[in-house]
XYZ file of C-alpha atoms in Angstrom:
238
model
C 63.374 12.807 -50.579
C 67.059 13.253 -50.653
C 69.424 16.707 -50.171
C 72.726 17.380 -50.644
C 74.453 20.659 -49.865
C 77.239 21.579 -52.157
C 80.719 19.581 -51.798
C 79.077 16.854 -49.523
C 78.916 14.080 -51.849
C 75.971 14.660 -54.223
C 77.433 13.460 -57.282
C 77.444 10.084 -54.979
C 73.995 10.115 -53.622
C 72.775 10.835 -57.801
C 74.423 8.009 -58.609
C 73.384 5.625 -55.742
C 69.671 6.738 -55.585
C 68.645 5.333 -58.773
C 70.151 2.095 -58.277
C 69.628 1.232 -54.510
C 66.009 3.074 -53.921
C 63.252 0.617 -55.138
C 60.692 3.144 -54.181
C 59.787 6.629 -55.316
C 62.544 8.995 -54.751
C 63.032 12.757 -55.075
C 66.914 14.326 -55.133
C 66.786 17.982 -53.980
C 69.454 19.680 -56.130
C 72.465 21.308 -54.278
C 71.034 24.854 -54.182
C 67.482 23.953 -53.586
C 65.497 23.367 -50.347
C 63.281 20.775 -49.241
C 59.596 21.560 -50.426
C 56.737 21.754 -48.127
C 55.468 18.116 -49.235
C 58.688 16.410 -48.043
C 57.697 16.993 -44.612
C 54.977 14.758 -45.319
C 54.618 11.521 -42.766
C 54.931 9.112 -46.167
C 58.509 10.780 -46.683
C 61.912 9.970 -45.569
C 64.605 12.613 -45.301
C 68.059 11.932 -45.966
C 70.660 14.766 -46.381
C 74.667 14.625 -46.527
C 77.014 16.492 -44.113
C 80.906 16.982 -44.300
C 83.372 17.853 -41.472
C 83.806 21.850 -41.636
C 87.449 21.977 -42.789
C 87.075 19.656 -45.339
C 83.903 21.026 -46.410
C 85.825 24.198 -46.814
C 88.712 23.111 -48.407
C 86.651 20.914 -50.823
C 84.704 24.459 -51.653
C 87.962 26.114 -52.283
C 90.025 24.340 -54.047
C 87.285 23.412 -56.246
C 87.051 27.302 -56.867
C 90.804 27.160 -57.509
C 90.061 24.526 -60.079
C 88.115 27.552 -61.804
C 84.587 25.982 -60.882
C 81.649 26.730 -58.298
C 79.089 28.984 -57.487
C 80.746 30.358 -54.831
C 83.273 31.511 -57.014
C 81.023 33.129 -59.455
C 79.198 34.845 -56.646
C 82.431 36.837 -55.765
C 83.431 37.190 -59.327
C 80.049 39.302 -59.629
C 80.681 40.871 -56.586
C 83.581 42.380 -57.790
C 86.565 40.737 -55.994
C 89.872 40.408 -57.627
C 89.658 36.081 -57.288
C 93.357 36.050 -57.929
C 93.848 37.605 -54.371
C 91.575 34.682 -53.075
C 92.106 31.654 -54.678
C 94.948 29.097 -55.645
C 97.188 29.089 -59.062
C 99.158 26.058 -58.569
C 97.812 22.372 -57.734
C 97.254 20.925 -55.345
C 97.431 24.930 -54.007
C 99.159 24.272 -50.950
C 102.079 25.935 -51.413
C 102.526 29.457 -49.036
C 101.787 31.889 -51.645
C 98.221 29.479 -52.294
C 97.577 29.226 -48.819
C 97.961 32.958 -47.731
C 95.305 33.141 -50.405
C 93.198 30.904 -48.635
C 93.419 32.920 -45.268
C 91.922 35.619 -46.957
C 89.030 33.565 -48.873
C 88.265 31.752 -45.403
C 87.198 35.105 -44.170
C 85.129 35.753 -46.943
C 83.371 32.808 -46.643
C 82.813 33.155 -43.374
C 79.121 31.180 -42.281
C 78.740 29.618 -45.684
C 78.624 26.379 -44.762
C 75.545 27.358 -41.668
C 73.551 29.160 -44.019
C 73.529 26.453 -46.715
C 72.449 23.820 -44.490
C 69.956 26.173 -42.268
C 68.394 26.835 -46.103
C 68.306 23.624 -47.471
C 66.811 21.547 -44.914
C 64.317 24.924 -43.976
C 65.601 25.618 -40.249
C 65.155 29.058 -39.436
C 67.440 31.063 -37.468
C 65.968 30.358 -34.023
C 65.825 26.664 -34.200
C 68.499 24.370 -32.685
C 69.974 21.111 -32.783
C 67.241 19.352 -32.026
C 64.773 21.043 -34.318
C 67.733 20.521 -37.110
C 67.630 16.771 -36.769
C 63.997 16.403 -36.654
C 63.851 17.989 -39.988
C 66.327 14.537 -41.042
C 65.555 11.124 -40.652
C 68.786 10.139 -41.478
C 72.525 12.042 -41.753
C 75.035 10.919 -44.144
C 78.673 12.028 -43.404
C 80.757 12.048 -46.644
C 83.869 10.888 -44.497
C 82.051 7.268 -44.176
C 79.430 8.039 -46.351
C 78.627 4.074 -47.405
C 78.746 2.841 -44.176
C 76.223 5.583 -43.381
C 74.419 5.031 -46.152
C 73.986 1.675 -45.204
C 72.660 2.639 -41.934
C 70.041 4.839 -43.715
C 68.801 1.901 -46.286
C 68.375 -0.349 -43.273
C 66.257 2.969 -41.403
C 64.395 3.360 -44.577
C 63.600 -0.257 -45.145
C 62.128 -0.273 -41.206
C 59.718 2.452 -42.561
C 58.411 0.011 -45.324
C 60.685 1.233 -48.152
C 62.330 -1.168 -50.410
C 66.284 -1.570 -50.949
C 68.332 -3.304 -53.878
C 71.373 -4.163 -51.374
C 73.060 -6.016 -54.072
C 73.715 -2.885 -56.458
C 74.352 -1.161 -53.070
C 77.492 -3.635 -52.129
C 78.397 -3.158 -55.747
C 78.964 0.335 -55.715
C 80.663 0.489 -52.173
C 83.928 2.417 -52.562
C 83.418 4.149 -55.779
C 84.488 7.653 -56.029
C 83.082 10.749 -57.580
C 84.587 14.189 -58.546
C 88.056 13.666 -57.652
C 90.032 16.950 -57.841
C 93.425 18.433 -57.450
C 94.078 18.830 -54.329
C 95.657 17.527 -51.189
C 94.310 15.755 -48.005
C 92.550 18.433 -45.985
C 95.302 18.340 -43.088
C 97.854 20.075 -46.011
C 95.501 23.187 -45.641
C 94.679 23.264 -41.909
C 96.795 24.800 -39.360
C 95.450 24.952 -35.721
C 94.808 28.747 -36.189
C 92.987 28.059 -39.647
C 91.066 25.223 -37.663
C 89.952 27.631 -35.001
C 88.986 29.994 -37.427
C 86.220 28.024 -38.797
C 85.260 26.494 -35.532
C 84.733 30.325 -35.014
C 82.711 30.473 -38.465
C 80.055 28.022 -38.022
C 79.741 27.316 -34.223
C 76.594 25.849 -34.982
C 77.746 23.005 -37.412
C 80.134 22.066 -34.695
C 77.554 21.886 -32.070
C 75.126 19.984 -34.536
C 76.963 17.099 -35.508
C 79.447 17.120 -32.512
C 82.652 18.040 -34.699
C 85.607 19.461 -32.149
C 88.748 21.684 -33.773
C 90.518 18.021 -33.496
C 87.949 16.635 -35.932
C 87.527 19.570 -38.005
C 89.423 17.955 -40.605
C 88.431 14.580 -40.358
C 89.836 12.481 -43.076
C 87.743 10.307 -45.466
C 87.752 6.558 -44.991
C 89.696 3.903 -47.435
C 87.751 1.776 -49.617
C 88.792 -1.017 -47.093
C 87.979 0.743 -44.106
C 84.506 1.397 -45.425
C 83.837 -2.476 -46.703
C 84.994 -3.360 -42.906
C 82.496 -1.022 -41.461
C 79.591 -2.319 -43.462
C 80.224 -5.720 -42.461
C 80.313 -4.529 -38.926
C 77.268 -2.732 -39.465
C 75.757 -5.783 -40.824
C 76.796 -8.104 -38.270
C 75.270 -5.563 -35.542
C 72.017 -5.505 -37.306
C 71.999 -9.673 -37.205
C 72.789 -9.227 -34.090
C 70.154 -6.952 -33.242
C 67.526 -9.019 -34.725
C 68.446 -12.085 -33.368
C-alpha cells in the first residue's frame, strides 16, 4: 500500500508503482487515508514525506499558479486570494513574498494535519506510533535512493521487484512548476515560523530549522547514492 500526501512526490509514486512492484499494490490518493485493511499483516505500507519549508513552498507556488485543493478551500471560505498568492512567476519578488508571509499564517499546521489524517495517527499518538504505522518513508528530497531502500525492504518481506525498470526510471522528474529553489522563499524568520507551526513534523522526522529547506538531490547525486546503497547491501549480505 502506498500513501502520498499532497506535494510530496505522489505523481512519481503513481508512475513508478506499476513498473517496479510485481505484486499486487494499492495507491491511496493524496486525500485518502489508509484503510483498516491496509494494516493487516500481509500489507507493506509506504508513505512519502517532504522537508517542511519545501512542502509549504511547493503548496503555495502551486496555488499561485492557480491550482490546488487548499487554494480552493480558501476561496470557498471567502478569502481574497489576491492578498495571499503570488502574481509573477517564480513568485519570489518582494511583493509576492509579503503575500507568502500572510499565507503561511493561514496554512498554520496544515502539513501535520494531513500527515496524521492520511496514516490514521490520532492526536494522542507520538513519534513511535507514527513510525509504526508505515514500514518505509520516502523523502521527496532523496526520492529514488529512498525508494530503492524501500524496495529492498519489500523484497525481504517476500515481495517481488523489477529492478531493471527501477534503474531506468531514476532521475525522471514530474510536475515541475514555475518556482525557484526553496531557499529563495525562506529566510530565518519564515523557517522559524514553520518550525512553530508544525513542531511534530520536525520531531518525527528529525528536521531542524537549518534543514527546513533541504534541497532536492541532483540526478547525478541520486545515482551515486543508489550505487552506494547497492554496495552497502552487497557488503551486508556477503
